[in-house]
C-alpha cells in the first residue's frame, strides 16, 4: 500500500468541493448544481427533494462543457464502511421548467401544398397544431435536402456545416465535404448531455456516403458523437423505397418488410417513435425527450398505402388541373392570412404547358400522379399525428414544444415535365413517354413496382404563390416553408400568424432558449463555432409584423444565389431548369447569371424586379453576398449536377481497381461499393455447387430500378443488366452446372471515354455501349452487346451484395430476395479497367469546350 493511500485513509479523506471547476455551481459541496425542484412524472412522485449524494439525487449543469466535468466525491472514507459516508454522483437533468421537444420535418413539400398554408391536401394534425399555436409564413430553407437538415440540426449555415450540396455530391472543399465537424455538434449532443433522451426517425441525409458501410466510421451517424442521438430508426441517404427501404435500427441494417405484406416505412417510423415514447414513459416518466421525426414523404418515390390513395382520389381535389389549383390555393392563402392581401401571384412559366392544352391521356396520367403524391402527404401527416396523440395521451402535450416544418425545400421538379415511373431513370437522362407510362405503370403508380415522381406542373402549383421549385435557392419557390410552433404552456396567441423572417438555422437557438440550456463553449475539448441562427422565442410574444431579429441571410445552391437584408432581397436568375438533370451548364458561375432585386416589404412574392431601376442598391446587395459567402465557406461556386454525383471521395475503395470477396457481404452502400458504370470490368467467381447445380446470387449492385447481378438460377449461370426498369439485357449459359467446383466469369467491355470527359464539361463519355461475355470454366457460353449503358447512377438506396440480394432484385421474373446462394463461395474477384483519355481525346474535348464557350 502506498504512503499516499495510507495518509488518505488515516485522515478519513473528506475531498474538497470542485466549486471552482467549470461546469458546476460554486455553492454546492458536491461541485454540482443539485436540482432541489425535481420535476415529477405521472407515476413516480417524490415528497421532498433528494439529498445530495443520495441514489435519487439529480443535478442541472451549466452546460458550458460537454461532457460535463465529473463531480468530486463529497462523502467520507474511513477505515471501515460503517464509519464512512457514501456519495453518488447525481443524475443530470434539464432545468425544471424545460419542455419536451418534438421536431417534425416533411420532405420536398412546397409552401402551398398542405391545408394549413392554403393548399388542398388535408393535413389535420398540422391544422390542429396551428390552431393551438403559431403559423410562420416567412420561414426559409436552403432549397435542398442535406443542406437544410444540416442547418436544422446544427444551427449553422449549410456551407459552414460542410453541406453546400447533398451528401452524394460532396467535393473536397470545406463548404462541400459533407462532414459536420466536432466544432459544430448537433442539438441532440447538447440536449443529451443535459439530461434529455434523444431519438431520430426517418431520413438521414447527413452522413457522408463513404462512411455508411458496416465498418463505419460511425461518428457521423445519427448515434455518433457529432449528432449525439440515443436512438435512430430510419434510412440513410436522399430517398428510400418506402416498401423495401435500406433501413437501420441504430447502426444495424434490418429487414422488417420481408414476408410482411402491406408494411410501409411511414407507419413503421411512427410505430417506433411511439414505442420509444411509451417505453420512456413507463421506465422514467420524469425524463424529458427530444424527438426528431423526419419521414421520407413527400420525396420521391411517392409510396403511400392504397387506403390513402383511395381516400384522396375520392375527394377529386385536382380535377380542374394545375392552373386552377394555383388560383384556389392563392385565394385560400389570403383568406387564412398566410400571405399579405397585397401579394401578387407570380406568372406561370412559359415552358410548362397550361392544363387546358394537355391531351386527355396526359390529364389522366398526371391526375394519377398527383393523387398519389397528395395521398403520400396526407398519410404522413396522419402518422405524424399518431405520435402527437401519444404525447397527448401521456398528459405531456402541454409541456411539449412542437416544431412542425412542412418541407426541407420547395416541391421537387425532378420528375420531369411529364413525370416518371422511376426517378432513377430520370437522373440518368431517360424519361418514358406518356403512352408508355399509361400502358405499363398507371395502375402500379405508388406501389412497390414504381419509384415514381410527378409532373413539374403540379410541383409549380404546390409552390404557390412563388416562382420556381426545389434546387433553386434564389427564389422562394425553392426555399419558403410553412412552419408551425406549438407549446400550450408557453405560447398564448392560439392560432396566431407570425411574418418575421426566419431560417432553418434559427431552430437550434430556439430550442436551447426554450429549454434554458446554453450553447456549450467546448465539446470533447474542442471549442465550438457560434450559432449562425437567431432564436425565435421572441416571436411568441410579438405581434405578427413586428421587426425580425434575423436581419441578414445568404442563399446559394448550384450557383443560384440570394441575399436577404432587412426586407430587401437580391438574387440571380436561374440559367438551368431544375428538371434538366442531364444538362451541362456554363462553368463561369460568377458571371453567367443575371441578378434581380426586390423590396419584400411591398412585394412578398418576388414579382416586381427593381434591378434596372436601382443599380446602386443591387450593387450593395451583391457586395453583401460576397462578404457573407466568404464568411461561411460558400466559395468556390459550382453549378454542376451530374459531374458531382461521381466525384471521387475518400472512401475505402478510393484508388482501387482490384477487389476480392471471400465471405458473403450484405448491404454495402453506394458510397463504398466499387463503381462499375462507364468502365470495363471482370467478375470471376470460384465456387462449389451441389447436386442441384447451385442456386442464388453471387454478385449484385442496385436492384429493381437500376442495377446488375451475376447469379445461378436452378443450376444455370445468368448475368442481368437492369437498365432502369425499362429494359433488361441478359446473358445465360446453355448448360446446367455439374456438381463440384467451377469458375464463372463475366467480362464487360465498355466502349466509351468514361467520366473523364466531365472535366471538359462534356457528358459524351458516359452511357455508351458495351459488350458482355460469360464464361464457365474458361469456355465462352454467352456473348451480347448493349447499345447503351447506365450513365450516372444506380438506384442510390440499394447496395452491393455478395452471396445474396438483400433489398430488391434485378429481375423479379427470375428470383425473389434474399436469394441466398446455396453453394460455397471460395472467392469472388472483381477487376475494373477505367478508361483513360489519350492526348488526342483531350485535344478534341478541349476544342469542343472552347466552341461551346464561344457559342455561349
JSON list of N, CA and C in Angstrom, two decimals, residues 240 276 511 614 694 703:
[
{"chain": "A", "resi": 240, "resn": "UNK", "atom": "N", "xyz": [-35.71, 6.81, -50.22]},
{"chain": "A", "resi": 240, "resn": "UNK", "atom": "CA", "xyz": [-35.78, 5.38, -49.97]},
{"chain": "A", "resi": 240, "resn": "UNK", "atom": "C", "xyz": [-37.09, 4.83, -50.50]},
{"chain": "A", "resi": 276, "resn": "UNK", "atom": "N", "xyz": [-40.80, 4.03, -28.48]},
{"chain": "A", "resi": 276, "resn": "UNK", "atom": "CA", "xyz": [-39.77, 4.66, -27.67]},
{"chain": "A", "resi": 276, "resn": "UNK", "atom": "C", "xyz": [-40.38, 5.59, -26.62]},
{"chain": "A", "resi": 511, "resn": "UNK", "atom": "N", "xyz": [-34.66, 26.16, -29.68]},
{"chain": "A", "resi": 511, "resn": "UNK", "atom": "CA", "xyz": [-34.80, 25.01, -28.77]},
{"chain": "A", "resi": 511, "resn": "UNK", "atom": "C", "xyz": [-33.98, 25.23, -27.51]},
{"chain": "A", "resi": 614, "resn": "UNK", "atom": "N", "xyz": [-32.73, 50.39, -59.70]},
{"chain": "A", "resi": 614, "resn": "UNK", "atom": "CA", "xyz": [-31.91, 50.68, -58.52]},
{"chain": "A", "resi": 614, "resn": "UNK", "atom": "C", "xyz": [-30.57, 49.94, -58.61]},
{"chain": "A", "resi": 694, "resn": "UNK", "atom": "N", "xyz": [-26.53, -25.60, -58.05]},
{"chain": "A", "resi": 694, "resn": "UNK", "atom": "CA", "xyz": [-26.45, -24.30, -57.38]},
{"chain": "A", "resi": 694, "resn": "UNK", "atom": "C", "xyz": [-27.63, -23.40, -57.69]},
{"chain": "A", "resi": 703, "resn": "UNK", "atom": "N", "xyz": [-30.71, -2.74, -57.94]},
{"chain": "A", "resi": 703, "resn": "UNK", "atom": "CA", "xyz": [-31.87, -3.61, -57.81]},
{"chain": "A", "resi": 703, "resn": "UNK", "atom": "C", "xyz": [-32.89, -3.36, -58.89]}
]
